[in-house]
Short mmCIF file of C-alpha atoms and ligand atoms in Angstrom, two decimals:
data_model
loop_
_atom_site.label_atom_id
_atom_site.label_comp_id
_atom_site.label_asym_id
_atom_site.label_seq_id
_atom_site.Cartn_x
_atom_site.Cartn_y
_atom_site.Cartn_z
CA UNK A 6 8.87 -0.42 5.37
CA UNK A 7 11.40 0.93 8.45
CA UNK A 8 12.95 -1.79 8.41
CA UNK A 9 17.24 -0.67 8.54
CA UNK A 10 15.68 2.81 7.57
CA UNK A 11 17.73 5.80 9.26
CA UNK A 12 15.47 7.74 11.70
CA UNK A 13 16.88 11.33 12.86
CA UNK A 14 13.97 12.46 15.20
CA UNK A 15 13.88 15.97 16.17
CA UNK A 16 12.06 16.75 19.15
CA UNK A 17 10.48 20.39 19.92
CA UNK A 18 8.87 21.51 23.07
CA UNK A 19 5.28 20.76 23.36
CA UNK A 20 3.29 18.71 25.68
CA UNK A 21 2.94 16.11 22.97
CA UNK A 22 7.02 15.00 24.04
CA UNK A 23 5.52 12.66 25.86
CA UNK A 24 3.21 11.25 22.91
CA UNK A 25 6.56 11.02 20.87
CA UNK A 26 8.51 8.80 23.06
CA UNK A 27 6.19 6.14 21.96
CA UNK A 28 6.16 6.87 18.52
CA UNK A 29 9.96 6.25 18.54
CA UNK A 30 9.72 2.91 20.40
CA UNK A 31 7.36 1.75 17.58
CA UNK A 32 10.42 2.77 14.46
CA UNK A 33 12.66 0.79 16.53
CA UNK A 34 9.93 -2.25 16.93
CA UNK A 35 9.58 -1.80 13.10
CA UNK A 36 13.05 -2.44 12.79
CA UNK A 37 14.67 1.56 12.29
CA UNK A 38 17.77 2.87 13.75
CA UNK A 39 16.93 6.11 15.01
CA UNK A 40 18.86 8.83 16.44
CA UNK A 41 17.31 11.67 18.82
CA UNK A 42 18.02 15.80 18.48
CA UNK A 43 15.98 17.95 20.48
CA UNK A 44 15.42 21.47 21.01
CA UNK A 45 15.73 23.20 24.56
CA UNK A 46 12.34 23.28 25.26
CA UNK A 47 11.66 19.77 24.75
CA UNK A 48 13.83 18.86 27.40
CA UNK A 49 12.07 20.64 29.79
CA UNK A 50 8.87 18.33 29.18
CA UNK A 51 10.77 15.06 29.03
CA UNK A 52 14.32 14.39 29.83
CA UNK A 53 17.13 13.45 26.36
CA UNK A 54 17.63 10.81 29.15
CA UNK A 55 14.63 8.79 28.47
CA UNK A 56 15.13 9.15 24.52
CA UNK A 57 18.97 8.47 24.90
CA UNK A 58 18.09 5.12 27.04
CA UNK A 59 15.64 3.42 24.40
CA UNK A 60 17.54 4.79 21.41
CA UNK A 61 20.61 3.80 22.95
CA UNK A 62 22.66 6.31 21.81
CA UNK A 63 23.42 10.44 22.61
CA UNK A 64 20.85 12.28 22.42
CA UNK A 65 21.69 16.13 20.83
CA UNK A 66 20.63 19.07 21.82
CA UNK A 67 23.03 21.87 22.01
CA UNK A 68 24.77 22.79 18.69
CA UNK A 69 28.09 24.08 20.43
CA UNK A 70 28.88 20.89 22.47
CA UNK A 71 31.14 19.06 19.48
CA UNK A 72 32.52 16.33 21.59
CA UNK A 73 34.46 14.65 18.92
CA UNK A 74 36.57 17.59 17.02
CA UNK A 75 36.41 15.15 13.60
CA UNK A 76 33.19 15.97 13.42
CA UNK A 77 30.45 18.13 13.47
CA UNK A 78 27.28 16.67 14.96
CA UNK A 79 24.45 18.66 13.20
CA UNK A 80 25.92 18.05 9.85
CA UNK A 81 27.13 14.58 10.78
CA UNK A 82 23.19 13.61 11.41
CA UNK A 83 21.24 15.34 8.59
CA UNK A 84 23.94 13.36 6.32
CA UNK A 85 23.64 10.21 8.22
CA UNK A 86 19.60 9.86 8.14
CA UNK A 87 17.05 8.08 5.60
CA UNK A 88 14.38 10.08 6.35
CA UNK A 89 13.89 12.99 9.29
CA UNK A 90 10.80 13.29 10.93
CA UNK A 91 10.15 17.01 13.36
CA UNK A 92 7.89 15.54 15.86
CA UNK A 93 6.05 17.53 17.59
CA UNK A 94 7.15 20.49 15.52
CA UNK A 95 5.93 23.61 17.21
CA UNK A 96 5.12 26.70 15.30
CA UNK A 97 8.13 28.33 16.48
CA UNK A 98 10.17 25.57 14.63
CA UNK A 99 8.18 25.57 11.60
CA UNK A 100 8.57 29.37 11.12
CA UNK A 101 12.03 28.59 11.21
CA UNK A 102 12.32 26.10 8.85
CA UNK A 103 10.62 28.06 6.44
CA UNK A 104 12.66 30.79 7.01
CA UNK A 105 15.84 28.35 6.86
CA UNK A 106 16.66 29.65 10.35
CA UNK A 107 19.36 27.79 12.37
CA UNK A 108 19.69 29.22 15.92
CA UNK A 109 19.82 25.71 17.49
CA UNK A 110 20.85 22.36 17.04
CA UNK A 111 17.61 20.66 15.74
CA UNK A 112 17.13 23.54 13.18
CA UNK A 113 20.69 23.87 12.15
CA UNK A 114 20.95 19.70 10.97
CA UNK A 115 17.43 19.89 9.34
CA UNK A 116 18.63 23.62 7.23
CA UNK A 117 21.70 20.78 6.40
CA UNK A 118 19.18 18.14 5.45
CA UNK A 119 18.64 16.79 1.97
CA UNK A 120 16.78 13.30 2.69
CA UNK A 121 12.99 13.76 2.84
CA UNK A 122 11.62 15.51 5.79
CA UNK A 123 8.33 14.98 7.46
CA UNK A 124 6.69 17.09 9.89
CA UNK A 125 4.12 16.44 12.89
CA UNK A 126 2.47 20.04 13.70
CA UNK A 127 1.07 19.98 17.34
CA UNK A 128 0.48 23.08 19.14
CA UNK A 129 -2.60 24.98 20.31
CA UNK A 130 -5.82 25.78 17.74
CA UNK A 131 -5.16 29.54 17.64
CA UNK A 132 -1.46 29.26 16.60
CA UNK A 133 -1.97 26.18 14.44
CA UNK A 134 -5.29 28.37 12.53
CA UNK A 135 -2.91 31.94 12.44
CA UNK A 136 -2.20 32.38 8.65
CA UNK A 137 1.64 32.89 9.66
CA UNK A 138 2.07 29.19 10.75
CA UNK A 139 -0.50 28.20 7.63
CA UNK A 140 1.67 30.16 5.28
CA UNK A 141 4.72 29.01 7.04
CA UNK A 142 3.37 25.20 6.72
CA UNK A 143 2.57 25.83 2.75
CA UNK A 144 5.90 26.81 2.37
CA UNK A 145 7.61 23.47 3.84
CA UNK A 146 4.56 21.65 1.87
CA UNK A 147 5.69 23.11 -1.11
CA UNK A 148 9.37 22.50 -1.15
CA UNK A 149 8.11 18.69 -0.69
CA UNK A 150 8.28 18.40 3.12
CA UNK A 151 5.52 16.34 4.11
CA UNK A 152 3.05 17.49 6.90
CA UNK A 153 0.31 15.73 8.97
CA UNK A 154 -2.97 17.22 9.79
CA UNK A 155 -3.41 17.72 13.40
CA UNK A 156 -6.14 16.01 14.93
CA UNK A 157 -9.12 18.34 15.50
CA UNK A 158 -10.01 17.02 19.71
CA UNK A 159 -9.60 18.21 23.24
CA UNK A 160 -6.29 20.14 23.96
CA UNK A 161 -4.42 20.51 26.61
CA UNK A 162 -5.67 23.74 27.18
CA UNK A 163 -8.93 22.26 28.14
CA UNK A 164 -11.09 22.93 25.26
CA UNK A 165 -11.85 21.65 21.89
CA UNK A 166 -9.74 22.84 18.16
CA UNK A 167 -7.53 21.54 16.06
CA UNK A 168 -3.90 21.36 16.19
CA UNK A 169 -3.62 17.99 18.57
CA UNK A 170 -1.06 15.66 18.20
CA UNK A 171 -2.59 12.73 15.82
CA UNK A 172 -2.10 9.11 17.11
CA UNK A 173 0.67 7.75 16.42
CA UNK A 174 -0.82 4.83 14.38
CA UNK A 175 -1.90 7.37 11.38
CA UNK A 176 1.60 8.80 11.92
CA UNK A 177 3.10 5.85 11.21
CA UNK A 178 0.70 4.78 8.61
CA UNK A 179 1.17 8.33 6.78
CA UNK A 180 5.20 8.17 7.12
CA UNK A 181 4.90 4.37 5.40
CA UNK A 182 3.17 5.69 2.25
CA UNK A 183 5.35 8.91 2.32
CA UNK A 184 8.87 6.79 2.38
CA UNK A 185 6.85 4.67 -0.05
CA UNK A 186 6.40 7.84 -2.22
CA UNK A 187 10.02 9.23 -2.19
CA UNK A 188 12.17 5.59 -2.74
CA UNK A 189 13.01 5.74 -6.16
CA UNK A 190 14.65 2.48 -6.01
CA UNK A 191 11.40 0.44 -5.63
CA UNK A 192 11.34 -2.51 -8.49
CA UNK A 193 7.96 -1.32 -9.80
CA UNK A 194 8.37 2.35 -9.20
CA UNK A 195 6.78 3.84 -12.11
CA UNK A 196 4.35 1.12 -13.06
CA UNK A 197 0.57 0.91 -12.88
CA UNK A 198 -0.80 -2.33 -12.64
CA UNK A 199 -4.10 -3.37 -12.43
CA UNK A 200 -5.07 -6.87 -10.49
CA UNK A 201 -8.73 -8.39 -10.66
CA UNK A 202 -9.99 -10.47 -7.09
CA UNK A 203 -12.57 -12.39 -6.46
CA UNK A 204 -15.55 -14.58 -7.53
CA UNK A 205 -17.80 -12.57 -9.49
CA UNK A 206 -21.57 -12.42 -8.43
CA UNK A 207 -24.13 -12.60 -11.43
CA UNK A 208 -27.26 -11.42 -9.86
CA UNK A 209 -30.54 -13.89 -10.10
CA UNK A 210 -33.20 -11.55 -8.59
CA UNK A 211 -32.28 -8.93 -5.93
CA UNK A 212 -31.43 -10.99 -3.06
CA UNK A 213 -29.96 -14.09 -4.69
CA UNK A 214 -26.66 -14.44 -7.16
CA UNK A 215 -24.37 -17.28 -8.99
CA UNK A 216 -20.87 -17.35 -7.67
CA UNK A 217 -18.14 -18.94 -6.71
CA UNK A 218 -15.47 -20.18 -4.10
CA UNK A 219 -12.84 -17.49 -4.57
CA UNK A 220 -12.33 -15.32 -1.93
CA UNK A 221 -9.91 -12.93 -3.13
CA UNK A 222 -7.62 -13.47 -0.78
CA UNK A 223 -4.78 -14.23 -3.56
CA UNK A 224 -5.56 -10.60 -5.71
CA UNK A 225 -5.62 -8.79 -2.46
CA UNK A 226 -2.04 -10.16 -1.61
CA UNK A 227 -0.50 -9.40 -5.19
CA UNK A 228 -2.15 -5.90 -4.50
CA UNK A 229 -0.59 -5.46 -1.51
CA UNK A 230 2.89 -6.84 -2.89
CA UNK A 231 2.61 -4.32 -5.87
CA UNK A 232 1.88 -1.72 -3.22
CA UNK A 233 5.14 -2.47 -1.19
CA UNK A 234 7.02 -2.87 -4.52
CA UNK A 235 6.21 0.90 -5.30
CA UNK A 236 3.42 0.58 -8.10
CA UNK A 237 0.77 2.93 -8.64
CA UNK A 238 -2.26 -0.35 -8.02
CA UNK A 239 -5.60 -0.45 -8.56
CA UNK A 240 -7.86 -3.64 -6.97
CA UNK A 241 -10.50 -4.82 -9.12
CA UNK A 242 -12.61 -6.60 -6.45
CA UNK A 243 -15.69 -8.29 -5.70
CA UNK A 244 -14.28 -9.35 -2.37
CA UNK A 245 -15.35 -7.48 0.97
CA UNK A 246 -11.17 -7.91 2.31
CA UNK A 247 -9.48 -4.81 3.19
CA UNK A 248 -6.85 -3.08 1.09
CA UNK A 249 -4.37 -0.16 1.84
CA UNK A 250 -5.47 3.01 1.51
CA UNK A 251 -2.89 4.09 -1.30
CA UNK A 252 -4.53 1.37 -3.09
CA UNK A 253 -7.67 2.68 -5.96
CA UNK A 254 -10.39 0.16 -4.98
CA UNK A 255 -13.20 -0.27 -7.53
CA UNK A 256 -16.09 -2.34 -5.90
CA UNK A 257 -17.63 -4.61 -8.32
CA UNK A 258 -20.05 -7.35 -8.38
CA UNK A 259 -20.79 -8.71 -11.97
CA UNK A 260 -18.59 -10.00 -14.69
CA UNK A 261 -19.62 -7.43 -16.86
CA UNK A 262 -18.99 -4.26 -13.88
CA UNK A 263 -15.32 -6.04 -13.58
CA UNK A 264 -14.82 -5.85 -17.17
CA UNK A 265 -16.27 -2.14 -18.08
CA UNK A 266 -13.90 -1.54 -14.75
CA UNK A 267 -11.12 -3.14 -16.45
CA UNK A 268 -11.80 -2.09 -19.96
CA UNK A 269 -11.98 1.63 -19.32
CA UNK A 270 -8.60 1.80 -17.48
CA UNK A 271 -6.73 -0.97 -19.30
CA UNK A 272 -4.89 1.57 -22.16
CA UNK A 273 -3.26 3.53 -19.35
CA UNK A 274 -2.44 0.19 -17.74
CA UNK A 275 1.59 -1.67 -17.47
CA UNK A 276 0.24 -4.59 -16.18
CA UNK A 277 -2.62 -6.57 -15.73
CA UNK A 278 -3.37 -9.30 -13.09
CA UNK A 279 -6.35 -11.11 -13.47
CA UNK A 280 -6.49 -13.21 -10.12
CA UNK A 281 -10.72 -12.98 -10.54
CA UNK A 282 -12.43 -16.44 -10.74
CA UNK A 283 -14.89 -14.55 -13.52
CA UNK A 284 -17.84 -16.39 -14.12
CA UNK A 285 -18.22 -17.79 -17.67
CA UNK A 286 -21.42 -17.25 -17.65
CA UNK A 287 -24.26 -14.44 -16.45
CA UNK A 288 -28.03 -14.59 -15.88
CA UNK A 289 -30.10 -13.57 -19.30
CA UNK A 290 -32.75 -11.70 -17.56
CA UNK A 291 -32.12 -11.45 -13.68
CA UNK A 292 -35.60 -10.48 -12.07
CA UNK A 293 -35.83 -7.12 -10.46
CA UNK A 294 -38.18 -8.01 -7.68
CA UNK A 295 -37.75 -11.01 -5.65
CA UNK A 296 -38.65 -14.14 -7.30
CA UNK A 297 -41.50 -15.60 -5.08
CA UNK A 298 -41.59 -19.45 -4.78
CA UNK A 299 -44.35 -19.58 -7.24
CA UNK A 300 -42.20 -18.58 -10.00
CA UNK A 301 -40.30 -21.69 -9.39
CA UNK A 302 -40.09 -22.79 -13.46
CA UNK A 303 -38.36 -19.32 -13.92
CA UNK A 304 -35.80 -20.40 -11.35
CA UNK A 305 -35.34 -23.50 -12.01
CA UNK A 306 -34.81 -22.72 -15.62
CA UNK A 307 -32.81 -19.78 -15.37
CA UNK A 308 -31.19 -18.80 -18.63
CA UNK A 309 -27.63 -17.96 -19.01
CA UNK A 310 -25.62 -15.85 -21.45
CA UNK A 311 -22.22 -15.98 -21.97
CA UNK A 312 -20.03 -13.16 -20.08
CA UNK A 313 -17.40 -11.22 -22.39
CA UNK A 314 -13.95 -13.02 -21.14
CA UNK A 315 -12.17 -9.71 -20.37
CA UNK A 316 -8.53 -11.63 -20.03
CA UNK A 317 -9.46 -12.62 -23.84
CA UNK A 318 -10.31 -9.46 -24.65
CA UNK A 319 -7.90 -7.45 -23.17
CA UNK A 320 -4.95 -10.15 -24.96
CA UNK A 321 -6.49 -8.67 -28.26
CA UNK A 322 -6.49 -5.55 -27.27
CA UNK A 323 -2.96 -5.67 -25.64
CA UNK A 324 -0.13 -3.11 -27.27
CA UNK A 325 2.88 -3.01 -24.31
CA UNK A 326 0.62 -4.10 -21.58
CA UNK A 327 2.29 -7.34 -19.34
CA UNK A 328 -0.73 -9.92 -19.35
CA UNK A 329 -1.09 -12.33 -16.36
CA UNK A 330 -4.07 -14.87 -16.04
CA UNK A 331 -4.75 -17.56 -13.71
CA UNK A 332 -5.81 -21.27 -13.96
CA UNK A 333 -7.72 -22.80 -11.75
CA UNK A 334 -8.12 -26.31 -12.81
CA UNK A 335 -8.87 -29.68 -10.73
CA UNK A 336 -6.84 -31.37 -12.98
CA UNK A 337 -4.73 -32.01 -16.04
CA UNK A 338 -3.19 -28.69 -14.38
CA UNK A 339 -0.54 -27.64 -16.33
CA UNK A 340 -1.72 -28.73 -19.99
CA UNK A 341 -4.86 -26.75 -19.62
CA UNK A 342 -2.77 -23.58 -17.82
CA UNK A 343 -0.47 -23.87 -21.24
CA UNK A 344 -3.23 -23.67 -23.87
CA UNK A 345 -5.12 -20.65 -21.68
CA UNK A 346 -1.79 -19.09 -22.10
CA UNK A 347 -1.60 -18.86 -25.76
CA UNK A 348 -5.43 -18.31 -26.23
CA UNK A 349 -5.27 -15.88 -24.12
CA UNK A 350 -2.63 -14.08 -25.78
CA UNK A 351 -0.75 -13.86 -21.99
CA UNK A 352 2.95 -13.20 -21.20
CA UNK A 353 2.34 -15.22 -18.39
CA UNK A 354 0.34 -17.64 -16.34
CA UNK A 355 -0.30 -18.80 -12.57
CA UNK A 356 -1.48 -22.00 -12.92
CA UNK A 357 -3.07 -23.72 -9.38
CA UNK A 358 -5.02 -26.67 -8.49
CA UNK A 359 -8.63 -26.04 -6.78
CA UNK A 360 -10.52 -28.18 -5.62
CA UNK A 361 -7.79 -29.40 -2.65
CA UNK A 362 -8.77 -28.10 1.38
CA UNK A 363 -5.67 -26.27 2.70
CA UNK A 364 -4.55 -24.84 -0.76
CA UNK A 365 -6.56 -22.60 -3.34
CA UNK A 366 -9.89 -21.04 -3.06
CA UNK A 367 -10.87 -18.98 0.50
CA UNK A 368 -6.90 -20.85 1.71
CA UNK A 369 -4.49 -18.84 3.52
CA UNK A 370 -1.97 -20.63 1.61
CA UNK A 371 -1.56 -21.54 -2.11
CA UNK A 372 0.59 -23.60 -4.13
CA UNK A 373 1.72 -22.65 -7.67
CA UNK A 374 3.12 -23.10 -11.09
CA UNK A 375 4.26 -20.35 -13.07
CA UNK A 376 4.70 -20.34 -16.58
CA UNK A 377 5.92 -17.64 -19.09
CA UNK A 378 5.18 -17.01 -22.86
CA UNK A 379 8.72 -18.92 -23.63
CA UNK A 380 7.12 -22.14 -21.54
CA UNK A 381 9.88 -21.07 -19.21
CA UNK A 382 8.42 -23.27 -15.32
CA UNK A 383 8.35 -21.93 -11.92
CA UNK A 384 6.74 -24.29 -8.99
CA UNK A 385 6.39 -22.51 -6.00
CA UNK A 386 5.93 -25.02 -2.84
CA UNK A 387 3.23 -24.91 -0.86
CA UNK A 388 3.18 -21.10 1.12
CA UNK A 389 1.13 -18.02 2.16
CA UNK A 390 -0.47 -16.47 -0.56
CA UNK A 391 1.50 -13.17 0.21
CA UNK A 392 5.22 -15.00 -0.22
CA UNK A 393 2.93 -16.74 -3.76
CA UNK A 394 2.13 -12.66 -4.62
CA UNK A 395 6.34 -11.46 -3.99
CA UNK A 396 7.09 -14.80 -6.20
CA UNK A 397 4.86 -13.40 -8.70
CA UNK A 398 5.61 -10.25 -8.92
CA UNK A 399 9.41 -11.33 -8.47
CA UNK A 400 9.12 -13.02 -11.77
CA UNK A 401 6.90 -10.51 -13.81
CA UNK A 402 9.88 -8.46 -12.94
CA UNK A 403 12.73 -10.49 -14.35
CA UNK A 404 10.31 -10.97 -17.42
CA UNK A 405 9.58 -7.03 -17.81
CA UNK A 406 13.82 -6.75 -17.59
CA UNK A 407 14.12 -9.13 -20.10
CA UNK A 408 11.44 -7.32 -22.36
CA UNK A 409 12.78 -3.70 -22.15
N1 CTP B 523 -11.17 -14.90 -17.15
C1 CTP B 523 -11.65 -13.70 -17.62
N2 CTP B 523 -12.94 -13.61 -18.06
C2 CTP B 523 -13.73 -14.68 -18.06
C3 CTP B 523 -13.24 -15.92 -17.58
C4 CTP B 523 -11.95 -15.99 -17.14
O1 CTP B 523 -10.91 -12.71 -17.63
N3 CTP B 523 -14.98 -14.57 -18.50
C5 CTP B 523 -9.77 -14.97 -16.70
C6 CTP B 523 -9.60 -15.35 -15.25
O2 CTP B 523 -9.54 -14.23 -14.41
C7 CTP B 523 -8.27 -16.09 -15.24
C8 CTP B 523 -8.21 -16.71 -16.61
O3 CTP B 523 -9.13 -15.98 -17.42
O4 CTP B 523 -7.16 -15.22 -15.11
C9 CTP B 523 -8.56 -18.15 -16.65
O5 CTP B 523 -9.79 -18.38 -16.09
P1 CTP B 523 -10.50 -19.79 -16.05
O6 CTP B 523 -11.88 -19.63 -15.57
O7 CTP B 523 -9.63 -20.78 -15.38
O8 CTP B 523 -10.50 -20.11 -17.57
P2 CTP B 523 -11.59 -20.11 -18.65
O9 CTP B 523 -11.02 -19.43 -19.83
O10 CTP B 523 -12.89 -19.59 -18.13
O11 CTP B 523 -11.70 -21.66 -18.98
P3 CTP B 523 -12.43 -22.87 -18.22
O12 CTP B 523 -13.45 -22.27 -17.29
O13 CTP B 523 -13.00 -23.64 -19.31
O14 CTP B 523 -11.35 -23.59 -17.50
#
């Protein structure tokens, strides 16, 4: 997500400086250019030297040294960055940019900045709580600067409160999802899309269920993919995986939970992914007490009903919605893929072959063939099931473009 982004960093005196030399490192590990500007009083806890050397380039801090009389530095780096981040941002600096103050370098090139700004508050409890700095902070909030919540903790004054400097992962994981928020030019900016993981679990009695291989390792990659491609996503899942935070995760078990889950969100809905290995078929009457081994003719003669098939349903029920299903087949792949297409009223299909050890179910990696309403083909080789979820998505894409 930093990858070639342009960092301007602005650096105000606190005794988090320190904290923030390490946040930098990590946007240039992530593959940022960044470019330092710090205030006075930052200097005096860490030297522009030390940000200079790993940024590799001139570090600013005082507004009237213009070396190069083409240019004017302040203005030169509010128009150069992506994104600007104030970190730490004392209250002093705050105030200031809420009062669109510019008494110093670092204030003067963010009052010149129109790329989004975000802010990382650290300072002590009693300045952070004061309703001045809390007005001062809604202010910034409400012109659409982003700020972090301190970290409530031990400060360097020696006691407990909130106003600490966060750790730098949340920083970075809260700066992700706000460049995520503010790139317009994301390919599925815009779209909400809904994607199904998982084998479904039809309950038996309450410690024993029917399921299946899939691990939902393949839904939880398209998720992810959407994510990164700027959709609003929500992840259908029975699987226990993790999924980002800026992802809605509904938690289901059952065929039917998955499809009231499904069912109740689907109008609202651009797309729908259903990467769920749904079982056809769900236990008549599962006990509600543990079956003992006595009752074995009730288990071994458990009855099944028939589960709605939500991809089936929602293809009836489809008005502008973008339909994907998957086939999971052990053989006569592609014929069977083509006909669950046009049951299924889809716009497009994943077909893959299960069954096989290092592709499909629970498999890091997958192999693939895609196939659109017009029986247009797509093989994708043998590769991770994240590069499958980009392919995917790639092609929905072109396919939407083609639509609209
Ligand atoms: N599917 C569904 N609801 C079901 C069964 C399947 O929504 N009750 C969806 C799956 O998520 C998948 C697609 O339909 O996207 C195809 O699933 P699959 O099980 O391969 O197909 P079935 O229609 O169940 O056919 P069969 O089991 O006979 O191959």
């Amino acid at each position: 997500m930093l990858k070639n982004k342009k960092i301007a960093l602005y650096v105000t005196g606190g005794i988090a400086v320190y904290k923030v030399v390490d946040l930098m490192r990590s946007f240039i590990k992530n593959g940022a250019q960044v470019r330092v500007a710090m205030t006075d009083s930052a200097t005096k806890f860490v030297t522009p030297m030390t940000f200079q050397i790993l940024s590799r380039h001139e570090v600013y801090v005082d507004t009237f040294s213009e070396n190069n009389p083409a240019h004017v530095s302040h203005v030169d780096l509010s128009d150069w960055a992506d994104i600007s981040i104030v970190a730490p941002a004392t209250a002093n600096t705050i105030g200031k940019m809420a009062y669109g103050l510019a008494d110093n370098f670092v204030t003067s090139a963010l009052l010149a900045t129109a790329s989004p700004i975000f802010v990382v508050p650290a300072m002590n409890t009693d300045m952070f709580e004061n309703p001045a700095t809390q007005e001062n902070i809604q202010t910034l909030k409400n012109r659409g600067v982003y700020v972090v919540d301190p970290d409530t903790g031990f400060l360097a004054e020696g006691y407990e409160g909130k106003g600490r400097y966060p750790e730098n992962e949340r920083i970075l994981e809260e700066l992700e999802n706000f460049i995520m928020t503010k790139d317009m030019t994301l390919p599925l900016r815009g779209y909400k899309i809904l994607i199904s993981a998982g084998g479904t679990k039809e309950r038996i009695d309450p410690v024993r269920y029917i399921t299946n291989d899939s691990s939902g390792k393949m839904g939880h990659a398209i998720a992810e993919a959407a994510y990164q491609y700027g959709a609003e996503v929500t992840l259908v899942t029975t699987s226990a995986l993790n999924a980002s935070k800026a992802i809605e995760r509904v938690q289901v078990d059952s065929a039917k939970a998955m499809f009231e889950a499904i069912d109740e969100r689907f109008d609202d809905l651009d797309i729908l992914i259903m990467a769920a290995a749904v079982s056809d078929y769900g236990v008549a009457h599962p006990a509600t007490s543990k079956m003992k081994k006595e009752d074995y003719s009730k288990l071994l003669n458990i009855e099944l009903k028939e589960n709605p098939d939500i991809l089936k349903t929602m293809g009836q029920k489809k008005k502008n919605q973008f339909l994907v299903g998957f086939a999971a087949e052990t053989d006569h792949l592609e014929e069977y893929a083509v006909k669950k297409l046009a049951e299924k009223n889809l716009d497009l299909i994943v077909a893959n072959e299960v069954g096989k050890e290092d592709t499909g179910f629970d498999s890091d990696d997958n192999q693939v063939v895609i196939f659109t309403k017009e029986h247009q083909r797509l093989e994708v080789q043998k590769t991770k099931k994240t590069e499958i979820a980009r392919r995917l998505l790639d092609k929905i894409i072109e396919e939407l473009d083609h639509h609209s």
